[in-house]
Tab-separated table of C-alpha atoms in Angstrom:
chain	number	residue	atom	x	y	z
A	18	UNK	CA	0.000	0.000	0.000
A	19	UNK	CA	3.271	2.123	0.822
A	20	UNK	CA	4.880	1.667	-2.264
A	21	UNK	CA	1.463	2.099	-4.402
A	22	UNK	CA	1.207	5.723	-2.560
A	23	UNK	CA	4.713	6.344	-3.264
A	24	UNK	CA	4.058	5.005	-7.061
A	25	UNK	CA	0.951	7.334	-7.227
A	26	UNK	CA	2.575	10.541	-5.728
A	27	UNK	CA	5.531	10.399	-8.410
A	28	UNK	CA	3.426	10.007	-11.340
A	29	UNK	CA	1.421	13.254	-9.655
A	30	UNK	CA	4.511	15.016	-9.555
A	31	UNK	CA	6.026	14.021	-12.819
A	32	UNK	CA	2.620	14.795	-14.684
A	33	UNK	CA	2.576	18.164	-13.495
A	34	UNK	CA	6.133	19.273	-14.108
A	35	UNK	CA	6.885	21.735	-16.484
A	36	UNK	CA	9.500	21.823	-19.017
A	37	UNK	CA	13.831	22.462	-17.981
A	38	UNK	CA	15.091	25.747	-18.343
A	39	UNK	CA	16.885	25.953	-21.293
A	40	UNK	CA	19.306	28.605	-19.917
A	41	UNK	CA	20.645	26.134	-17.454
A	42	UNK	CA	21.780	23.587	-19.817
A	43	UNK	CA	24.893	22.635	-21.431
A	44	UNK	CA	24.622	22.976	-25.504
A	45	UNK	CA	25.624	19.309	-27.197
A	46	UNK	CA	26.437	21.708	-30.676
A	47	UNK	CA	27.274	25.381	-31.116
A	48	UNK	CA	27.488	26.329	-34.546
A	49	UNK	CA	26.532	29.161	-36.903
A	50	UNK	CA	22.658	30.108	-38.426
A	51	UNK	CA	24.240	29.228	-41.869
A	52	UNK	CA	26.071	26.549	-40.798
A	53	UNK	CA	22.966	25.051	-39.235
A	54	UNK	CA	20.993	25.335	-42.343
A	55	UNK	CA	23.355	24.073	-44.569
A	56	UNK	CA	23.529	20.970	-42.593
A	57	UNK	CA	20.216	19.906	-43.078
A	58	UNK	CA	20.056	21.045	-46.790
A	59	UNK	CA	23.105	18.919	-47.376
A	60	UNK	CA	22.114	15.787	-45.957
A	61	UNK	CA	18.366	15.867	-43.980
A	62	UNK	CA	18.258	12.574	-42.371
A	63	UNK	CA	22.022	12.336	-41.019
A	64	UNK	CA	21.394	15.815	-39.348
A	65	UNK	CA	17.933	15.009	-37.842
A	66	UNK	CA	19.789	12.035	-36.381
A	67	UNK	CA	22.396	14.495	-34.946
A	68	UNK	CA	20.553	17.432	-33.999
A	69	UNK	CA	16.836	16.995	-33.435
A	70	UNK	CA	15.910	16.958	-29.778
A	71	UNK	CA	19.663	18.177	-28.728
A	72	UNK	CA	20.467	21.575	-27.102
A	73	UNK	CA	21.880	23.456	-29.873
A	74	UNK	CA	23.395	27.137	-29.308
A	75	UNK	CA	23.596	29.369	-32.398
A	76	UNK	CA	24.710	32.537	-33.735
A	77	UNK	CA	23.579	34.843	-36.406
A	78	UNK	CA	22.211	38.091	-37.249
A	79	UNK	CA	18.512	38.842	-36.387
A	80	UNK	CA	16.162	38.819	-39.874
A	81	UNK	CA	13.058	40.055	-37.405
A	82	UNK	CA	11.572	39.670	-34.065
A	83	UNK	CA	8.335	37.745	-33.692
A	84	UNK	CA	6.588	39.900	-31.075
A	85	UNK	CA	3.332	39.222	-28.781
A	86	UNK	CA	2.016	41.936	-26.538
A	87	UNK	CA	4.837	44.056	-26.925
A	88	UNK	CA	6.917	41.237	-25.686
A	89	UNK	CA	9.619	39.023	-27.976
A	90	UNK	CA	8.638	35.981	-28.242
A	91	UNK	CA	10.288	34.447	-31.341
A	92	UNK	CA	13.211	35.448	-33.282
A	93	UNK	CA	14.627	34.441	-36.872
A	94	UNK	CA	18.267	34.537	-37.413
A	95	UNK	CA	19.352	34.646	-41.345
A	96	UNK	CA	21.119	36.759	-43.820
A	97	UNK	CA	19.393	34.848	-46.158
A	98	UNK	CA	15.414	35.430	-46.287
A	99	UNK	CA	14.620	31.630	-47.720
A	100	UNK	CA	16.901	29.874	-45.384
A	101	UNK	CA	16.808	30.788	-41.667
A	102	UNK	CA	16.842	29.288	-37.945
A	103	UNK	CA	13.017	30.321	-36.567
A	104	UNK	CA	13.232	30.139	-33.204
A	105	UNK	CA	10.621	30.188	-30.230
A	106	UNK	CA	11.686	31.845	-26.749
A	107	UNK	CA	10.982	29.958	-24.068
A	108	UNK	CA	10.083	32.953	-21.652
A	109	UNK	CA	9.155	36.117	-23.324
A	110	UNK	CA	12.078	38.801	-23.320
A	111	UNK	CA	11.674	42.714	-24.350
A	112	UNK	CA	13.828	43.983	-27.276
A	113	UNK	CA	15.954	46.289	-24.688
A	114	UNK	CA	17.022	42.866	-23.110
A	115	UNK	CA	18.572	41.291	-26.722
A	116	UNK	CA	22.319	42.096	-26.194
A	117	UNK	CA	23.718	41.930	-29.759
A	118	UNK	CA	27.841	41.901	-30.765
A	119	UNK	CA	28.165	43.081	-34.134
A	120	UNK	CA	25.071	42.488	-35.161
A	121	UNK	CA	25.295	39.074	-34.364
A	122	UNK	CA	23.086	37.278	-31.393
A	123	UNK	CA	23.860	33.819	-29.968
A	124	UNK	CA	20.568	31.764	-29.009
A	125	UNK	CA	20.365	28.229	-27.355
A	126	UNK	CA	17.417	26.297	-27.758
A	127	UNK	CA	16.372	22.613	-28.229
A	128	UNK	CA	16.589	21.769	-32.110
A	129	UNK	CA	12.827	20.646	-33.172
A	130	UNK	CA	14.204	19.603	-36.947
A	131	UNK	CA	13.753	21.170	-40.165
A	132	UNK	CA	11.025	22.541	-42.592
A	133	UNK	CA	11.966	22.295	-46.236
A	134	UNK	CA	10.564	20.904	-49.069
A	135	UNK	CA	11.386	21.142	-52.672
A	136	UNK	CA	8.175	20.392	-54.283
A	137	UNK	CA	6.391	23.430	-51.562
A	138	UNK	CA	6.380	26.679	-53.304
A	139	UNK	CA	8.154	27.878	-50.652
A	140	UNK	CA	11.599	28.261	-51.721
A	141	UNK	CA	14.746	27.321	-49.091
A	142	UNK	CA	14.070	25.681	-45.425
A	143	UNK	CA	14.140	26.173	-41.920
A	144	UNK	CA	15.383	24.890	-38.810
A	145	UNK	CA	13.705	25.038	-35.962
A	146	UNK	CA	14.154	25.986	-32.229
A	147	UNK	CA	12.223	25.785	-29.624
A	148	UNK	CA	11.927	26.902	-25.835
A	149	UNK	CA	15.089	28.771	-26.579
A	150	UNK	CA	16.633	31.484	-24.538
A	151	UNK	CA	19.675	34.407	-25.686
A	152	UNK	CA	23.006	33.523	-24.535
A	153	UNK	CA	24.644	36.871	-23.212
B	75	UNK	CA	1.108	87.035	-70.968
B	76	UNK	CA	4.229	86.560	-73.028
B	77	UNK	CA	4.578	83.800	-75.684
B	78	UNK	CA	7.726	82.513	-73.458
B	79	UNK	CA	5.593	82.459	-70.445
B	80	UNK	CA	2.952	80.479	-72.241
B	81	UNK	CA	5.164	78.343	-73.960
B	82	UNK	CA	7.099	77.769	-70.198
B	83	UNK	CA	3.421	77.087	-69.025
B	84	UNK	CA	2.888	74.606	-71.404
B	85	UNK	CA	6.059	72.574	-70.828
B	86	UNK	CA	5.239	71.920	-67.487
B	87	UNK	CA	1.697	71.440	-67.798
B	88	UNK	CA	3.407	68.023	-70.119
B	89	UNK	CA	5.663	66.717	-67.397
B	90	UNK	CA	3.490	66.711	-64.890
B	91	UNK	CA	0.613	65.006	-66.886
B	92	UNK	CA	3.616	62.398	-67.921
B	93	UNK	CA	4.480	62.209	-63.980
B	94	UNK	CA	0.895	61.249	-63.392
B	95	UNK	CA	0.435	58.819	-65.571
B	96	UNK	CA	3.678	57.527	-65.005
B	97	UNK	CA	2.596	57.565	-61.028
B	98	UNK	CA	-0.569	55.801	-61.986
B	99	UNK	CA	0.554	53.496	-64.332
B	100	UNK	CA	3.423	52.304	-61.290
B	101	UNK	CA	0.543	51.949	-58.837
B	102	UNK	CA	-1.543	49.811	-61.091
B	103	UNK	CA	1.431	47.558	-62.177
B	104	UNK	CA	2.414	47.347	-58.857
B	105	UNK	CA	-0.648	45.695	-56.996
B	106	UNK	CA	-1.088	43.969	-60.080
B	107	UNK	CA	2.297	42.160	-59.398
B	108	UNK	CA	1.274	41.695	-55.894
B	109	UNK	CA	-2.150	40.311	-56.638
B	110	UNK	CA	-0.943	37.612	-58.863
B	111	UNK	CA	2.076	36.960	-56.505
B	112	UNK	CA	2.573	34.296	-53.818
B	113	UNK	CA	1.841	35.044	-49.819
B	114	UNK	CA	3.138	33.152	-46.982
B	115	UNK	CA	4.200	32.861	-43.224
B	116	UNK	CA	6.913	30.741	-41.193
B	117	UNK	CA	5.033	32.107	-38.103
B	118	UNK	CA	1.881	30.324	-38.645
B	119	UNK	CA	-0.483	29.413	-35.318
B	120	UNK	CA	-1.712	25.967	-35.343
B	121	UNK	CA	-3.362	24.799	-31.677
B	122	UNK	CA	-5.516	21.950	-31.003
B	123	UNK	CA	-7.452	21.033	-28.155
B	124	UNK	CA	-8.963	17.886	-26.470
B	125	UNK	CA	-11.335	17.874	-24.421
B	126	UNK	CA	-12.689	15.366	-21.626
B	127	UNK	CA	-14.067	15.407	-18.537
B	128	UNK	CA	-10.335	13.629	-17.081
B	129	UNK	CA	-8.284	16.587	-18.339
B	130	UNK	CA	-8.197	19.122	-20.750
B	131	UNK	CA	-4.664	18.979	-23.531
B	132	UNK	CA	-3.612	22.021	-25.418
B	133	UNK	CA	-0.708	22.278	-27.245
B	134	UNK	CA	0.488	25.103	-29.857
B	135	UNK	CA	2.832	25.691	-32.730
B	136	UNK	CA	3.614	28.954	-33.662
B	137	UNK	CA	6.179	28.028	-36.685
B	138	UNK	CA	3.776	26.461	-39.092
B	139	UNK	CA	4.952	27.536	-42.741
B	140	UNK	CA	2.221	28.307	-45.236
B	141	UNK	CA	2.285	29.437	-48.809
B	142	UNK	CA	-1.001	30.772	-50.860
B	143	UNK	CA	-0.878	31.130	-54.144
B	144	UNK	CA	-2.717	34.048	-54.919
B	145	UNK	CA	-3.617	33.504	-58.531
B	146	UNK	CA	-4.705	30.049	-58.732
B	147	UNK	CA	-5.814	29.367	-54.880
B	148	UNK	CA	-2.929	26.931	-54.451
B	149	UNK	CA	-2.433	25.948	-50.628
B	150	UNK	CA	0.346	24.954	-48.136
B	151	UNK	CA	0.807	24.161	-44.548
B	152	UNK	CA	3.098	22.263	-43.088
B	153	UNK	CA	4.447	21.485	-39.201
B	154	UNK	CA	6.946	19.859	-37.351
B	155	UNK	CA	5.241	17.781	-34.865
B	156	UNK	CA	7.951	18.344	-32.483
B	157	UNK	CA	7.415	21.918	-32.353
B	158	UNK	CA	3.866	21.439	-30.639
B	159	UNK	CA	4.635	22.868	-27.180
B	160	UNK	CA	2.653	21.894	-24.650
B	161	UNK	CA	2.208	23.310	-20.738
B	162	UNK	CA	3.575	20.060	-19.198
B	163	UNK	CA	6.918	18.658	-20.079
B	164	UNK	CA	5.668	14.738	-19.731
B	165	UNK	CA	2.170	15.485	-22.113
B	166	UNK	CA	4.546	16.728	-24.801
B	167	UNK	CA	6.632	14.005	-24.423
B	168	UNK	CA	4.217	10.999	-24.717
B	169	UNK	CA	2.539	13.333	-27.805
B	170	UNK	CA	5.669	12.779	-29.393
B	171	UNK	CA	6.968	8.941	-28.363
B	172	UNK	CA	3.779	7.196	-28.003
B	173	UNK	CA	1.436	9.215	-30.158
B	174	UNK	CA	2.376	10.695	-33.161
B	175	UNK	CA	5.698	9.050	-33.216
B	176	UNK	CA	7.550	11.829	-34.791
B	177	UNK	CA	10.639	10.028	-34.889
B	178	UNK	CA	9.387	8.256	-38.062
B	179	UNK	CA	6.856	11.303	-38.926
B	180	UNK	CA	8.304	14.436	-38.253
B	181	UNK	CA	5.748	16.632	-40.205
B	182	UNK	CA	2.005	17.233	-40.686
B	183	UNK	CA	1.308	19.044	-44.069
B	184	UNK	CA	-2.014	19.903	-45.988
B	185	UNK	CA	-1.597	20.685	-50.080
B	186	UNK	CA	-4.865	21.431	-52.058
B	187	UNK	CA	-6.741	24.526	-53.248
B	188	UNK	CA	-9.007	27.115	-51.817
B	189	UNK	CA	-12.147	25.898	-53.828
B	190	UNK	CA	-14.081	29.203	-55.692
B	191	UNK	CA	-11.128	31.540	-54.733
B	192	UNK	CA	-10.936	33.883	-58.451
B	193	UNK	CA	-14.272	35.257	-57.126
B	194	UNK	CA	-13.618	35.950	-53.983
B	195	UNK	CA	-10.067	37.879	-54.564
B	196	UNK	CA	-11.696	39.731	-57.583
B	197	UNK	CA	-14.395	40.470	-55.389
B	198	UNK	CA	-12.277	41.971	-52.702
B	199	UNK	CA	-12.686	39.597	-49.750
B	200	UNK	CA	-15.759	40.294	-48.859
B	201	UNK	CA	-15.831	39.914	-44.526
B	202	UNK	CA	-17.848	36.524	-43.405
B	203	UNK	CA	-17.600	35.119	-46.417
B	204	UNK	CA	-16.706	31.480	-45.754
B	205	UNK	CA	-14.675	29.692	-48.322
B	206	UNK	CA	-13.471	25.891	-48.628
B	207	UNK	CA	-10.471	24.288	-49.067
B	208	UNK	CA	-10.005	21.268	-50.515
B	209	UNK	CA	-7.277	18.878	-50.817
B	210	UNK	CA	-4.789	16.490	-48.586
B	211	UNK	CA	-3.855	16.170	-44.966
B	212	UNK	CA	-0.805	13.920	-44.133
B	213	UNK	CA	-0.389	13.394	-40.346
B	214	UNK	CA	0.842	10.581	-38.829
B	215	UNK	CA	2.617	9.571	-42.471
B	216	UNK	CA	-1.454	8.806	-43.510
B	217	UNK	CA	-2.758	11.153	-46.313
B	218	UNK	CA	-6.246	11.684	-46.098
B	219	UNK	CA	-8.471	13.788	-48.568
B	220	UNK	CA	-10.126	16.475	-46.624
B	221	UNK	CA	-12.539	19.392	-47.382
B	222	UNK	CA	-12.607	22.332	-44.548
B	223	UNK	CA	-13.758	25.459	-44.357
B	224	UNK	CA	-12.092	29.306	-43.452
B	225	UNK	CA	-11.839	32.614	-43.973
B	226	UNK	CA	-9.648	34.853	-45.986
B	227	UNK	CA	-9.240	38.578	-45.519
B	228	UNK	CA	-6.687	41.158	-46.921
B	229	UNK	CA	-5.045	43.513	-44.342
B	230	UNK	CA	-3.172	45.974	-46.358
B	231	UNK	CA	-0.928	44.234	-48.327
B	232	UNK	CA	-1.009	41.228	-45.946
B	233	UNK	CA	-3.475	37.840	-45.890
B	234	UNK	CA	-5.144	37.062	-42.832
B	235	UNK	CA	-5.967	32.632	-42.805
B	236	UNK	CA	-8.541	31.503	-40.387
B	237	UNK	CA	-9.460	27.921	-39.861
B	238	UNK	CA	-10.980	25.457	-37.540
B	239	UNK	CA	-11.600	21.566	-38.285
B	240	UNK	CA	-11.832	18.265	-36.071
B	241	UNK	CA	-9.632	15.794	-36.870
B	242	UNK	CA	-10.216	12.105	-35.509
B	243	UNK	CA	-7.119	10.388	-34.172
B	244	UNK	CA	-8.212	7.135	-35.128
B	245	UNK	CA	-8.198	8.258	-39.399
B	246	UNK	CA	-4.734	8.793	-39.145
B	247	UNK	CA	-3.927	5.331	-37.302
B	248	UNK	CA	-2.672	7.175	-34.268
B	249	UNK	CA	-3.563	4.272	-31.484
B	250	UNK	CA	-4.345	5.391	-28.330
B	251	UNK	CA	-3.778	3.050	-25.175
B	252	UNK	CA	-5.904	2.149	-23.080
B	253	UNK	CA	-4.121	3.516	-20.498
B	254	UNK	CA	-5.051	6.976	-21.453
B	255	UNK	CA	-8.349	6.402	-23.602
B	256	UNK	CA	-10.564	8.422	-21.378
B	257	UNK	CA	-7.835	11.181	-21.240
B	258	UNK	CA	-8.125	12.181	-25.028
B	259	UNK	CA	-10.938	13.158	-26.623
B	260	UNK	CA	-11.881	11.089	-29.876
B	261	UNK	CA	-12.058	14.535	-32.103
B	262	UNK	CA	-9.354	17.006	-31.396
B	263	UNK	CA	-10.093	20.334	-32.553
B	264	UNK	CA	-7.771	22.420	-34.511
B	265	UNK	CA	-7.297	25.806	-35.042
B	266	UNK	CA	-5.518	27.539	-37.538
B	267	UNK	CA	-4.415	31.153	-37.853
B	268	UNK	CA	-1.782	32.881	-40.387
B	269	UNK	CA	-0.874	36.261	-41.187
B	270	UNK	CA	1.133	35.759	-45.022
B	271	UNK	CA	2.873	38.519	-46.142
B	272	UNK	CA	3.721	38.809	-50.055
B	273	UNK	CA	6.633	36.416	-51.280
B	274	UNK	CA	9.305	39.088	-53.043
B	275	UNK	CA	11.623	36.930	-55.338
């Protein structure tokens, strides 16, 4: 009866947890927002294998800020409009808080894989990241 | 009046009717282009929703790309499953390894048409008017022809896309265990909602 109460009050706990902060974990691949684009274009399936559901931290300059409420809660990095790392925060930051370093930004965020298709009519691809936060 | 005024008079009177029509003409070729171009988002919102009377599931993805063809009524979506967030870190997770196992199915796309769509765009958009969409959804890695219905409005030189559907688990072979059959509902609803902004190639 113990260990069924025990059983029952983990599964409450672990059912109602919310996700890790990003902030606080290590990145398994840092790499650039071209660089992270061009390895999915180049071969798709060996860089889901190595990148999707891994902490990846990138850098690149900021194509536009996706913003809710005032509040910045996406951000695409890309010189390139058709091929660009989309990226959702995973706590909404202001615009005064985004410390850039020659233009550049560095982001870490959990790599969701990438959109890309060349039948689409949508030209180039995207990678994705999610629940990401700005590395200062 | 001298004849040099009048003759000054007259030259200017010419450039300015050629700036005009040169002004006119641009604006007319111009939202021609733009009418017959191509619109589309990366940013698209795409939620669903199940409900029961065990628990309620929401989950979002604000990163769904979608591309509208503005002169024939061609339509895209498409999502990566793992980019459904959801409030609790254990949900998401059994979304992804036991349900929709997005290992093997990483994506969710609809391709088909907006059914009737010349008349609507020549006819500006009228507001309310509902239009259809026809064509097929692949979820799961199972294509299913679907016919749904939305709205289409023009905000400036932006597209506003407005959908909601039900989709059943169970047509796109996504087995639910028993475990957890009274937790999900057996139609999940889905909304959709896209701002496109013109496609400049």
């Amino acid at each position: 009866m113990k260990k069924l109460f025990f059983l029952f009050l983990t599964a409450a706990i672990l059912s109602s947890c919310g996700h890790d902060d990003t902030a606080d974990e290590t990145p398994a691949f840092t790499m650039s927002s071209d660089d992270a684009v061009a390895a999915f274009l180049d071969n798709q399936e060996a860089a889901t294998k190595k990148y999707v559901d891994q902490i990846i931290q990138i850098s690149g300059p900021i194509m536009e800020l996706q913003k809710e409420n005032g509040n910045v809660v996406g951000v695409k990095l890309s010189s390139d409009e058709f091929n660009i790392v989309n990226v959702s925060l995973q706590y909404p930051t202001t615009a005064d808080e985004i410390s850039e370093s020659d233009g550049i930004v560095t982001i870490k965020g959990v790599c969701s894989g990438f959109l890309g298709d060349s039948e689409s009519m949508l030209p180039g691809g995207t990678v994705e990241l999610k629940r990401a936060t700005f590395v200062q | 009046m001298t004849d040099t005024n009048i003759e000054l008079n007259n030259t200017i009177y010419q450039r300015m009717k050629k700036i005009i029509t040169l002004f006119v003409l641009s604006i007319a070729f111009g939202s021609t282009l733009l009418a017959q171009g191509k619109y589309f988002t990366r940013d698209g919102n795409i939620s669903f929703f199940s409900e029961t009377p065990v628990e309620d599931i929401e989950a979002h993805n604000k990163k769904a790309t979608c591309v509208l063809d503005d002169e024939t009524g061609t339509l895209e979506f498409a999502v990566l499953i793992k980019s459904f967030e959801f409030e609790k870190a254990l949900m998401e997770e059994h979304f992804n390894e036991n349900y929709m196992e997005s290992n093997e199915y990483p994506k969710a796309t609809f391709k088909g048409k907006i059914l009737d769509y010349a008349g609507v765009r020549d006819s500006g958009f009228p507001p309310g008017v509902e239009l259809k969409a026809q064509g097929t959804m692949m979820i799961h890695g199972v294509e299913k022809e679907i016919t749904t219905t939305g709205y289409v409005t023009r905000d400036g030189e932006n597209m506003q896309l407005k959908s909601s559907f039900v989709v059943k688990p169970e047509d796109y072979n996504i087995e639910i265990p028993n475990t957890v059959r009274d937790n999900i509902a057996k139609e999940i609803a889905v909304n959709v909602d896209a701002e496109l902004k013109p496609l400049k190639k």
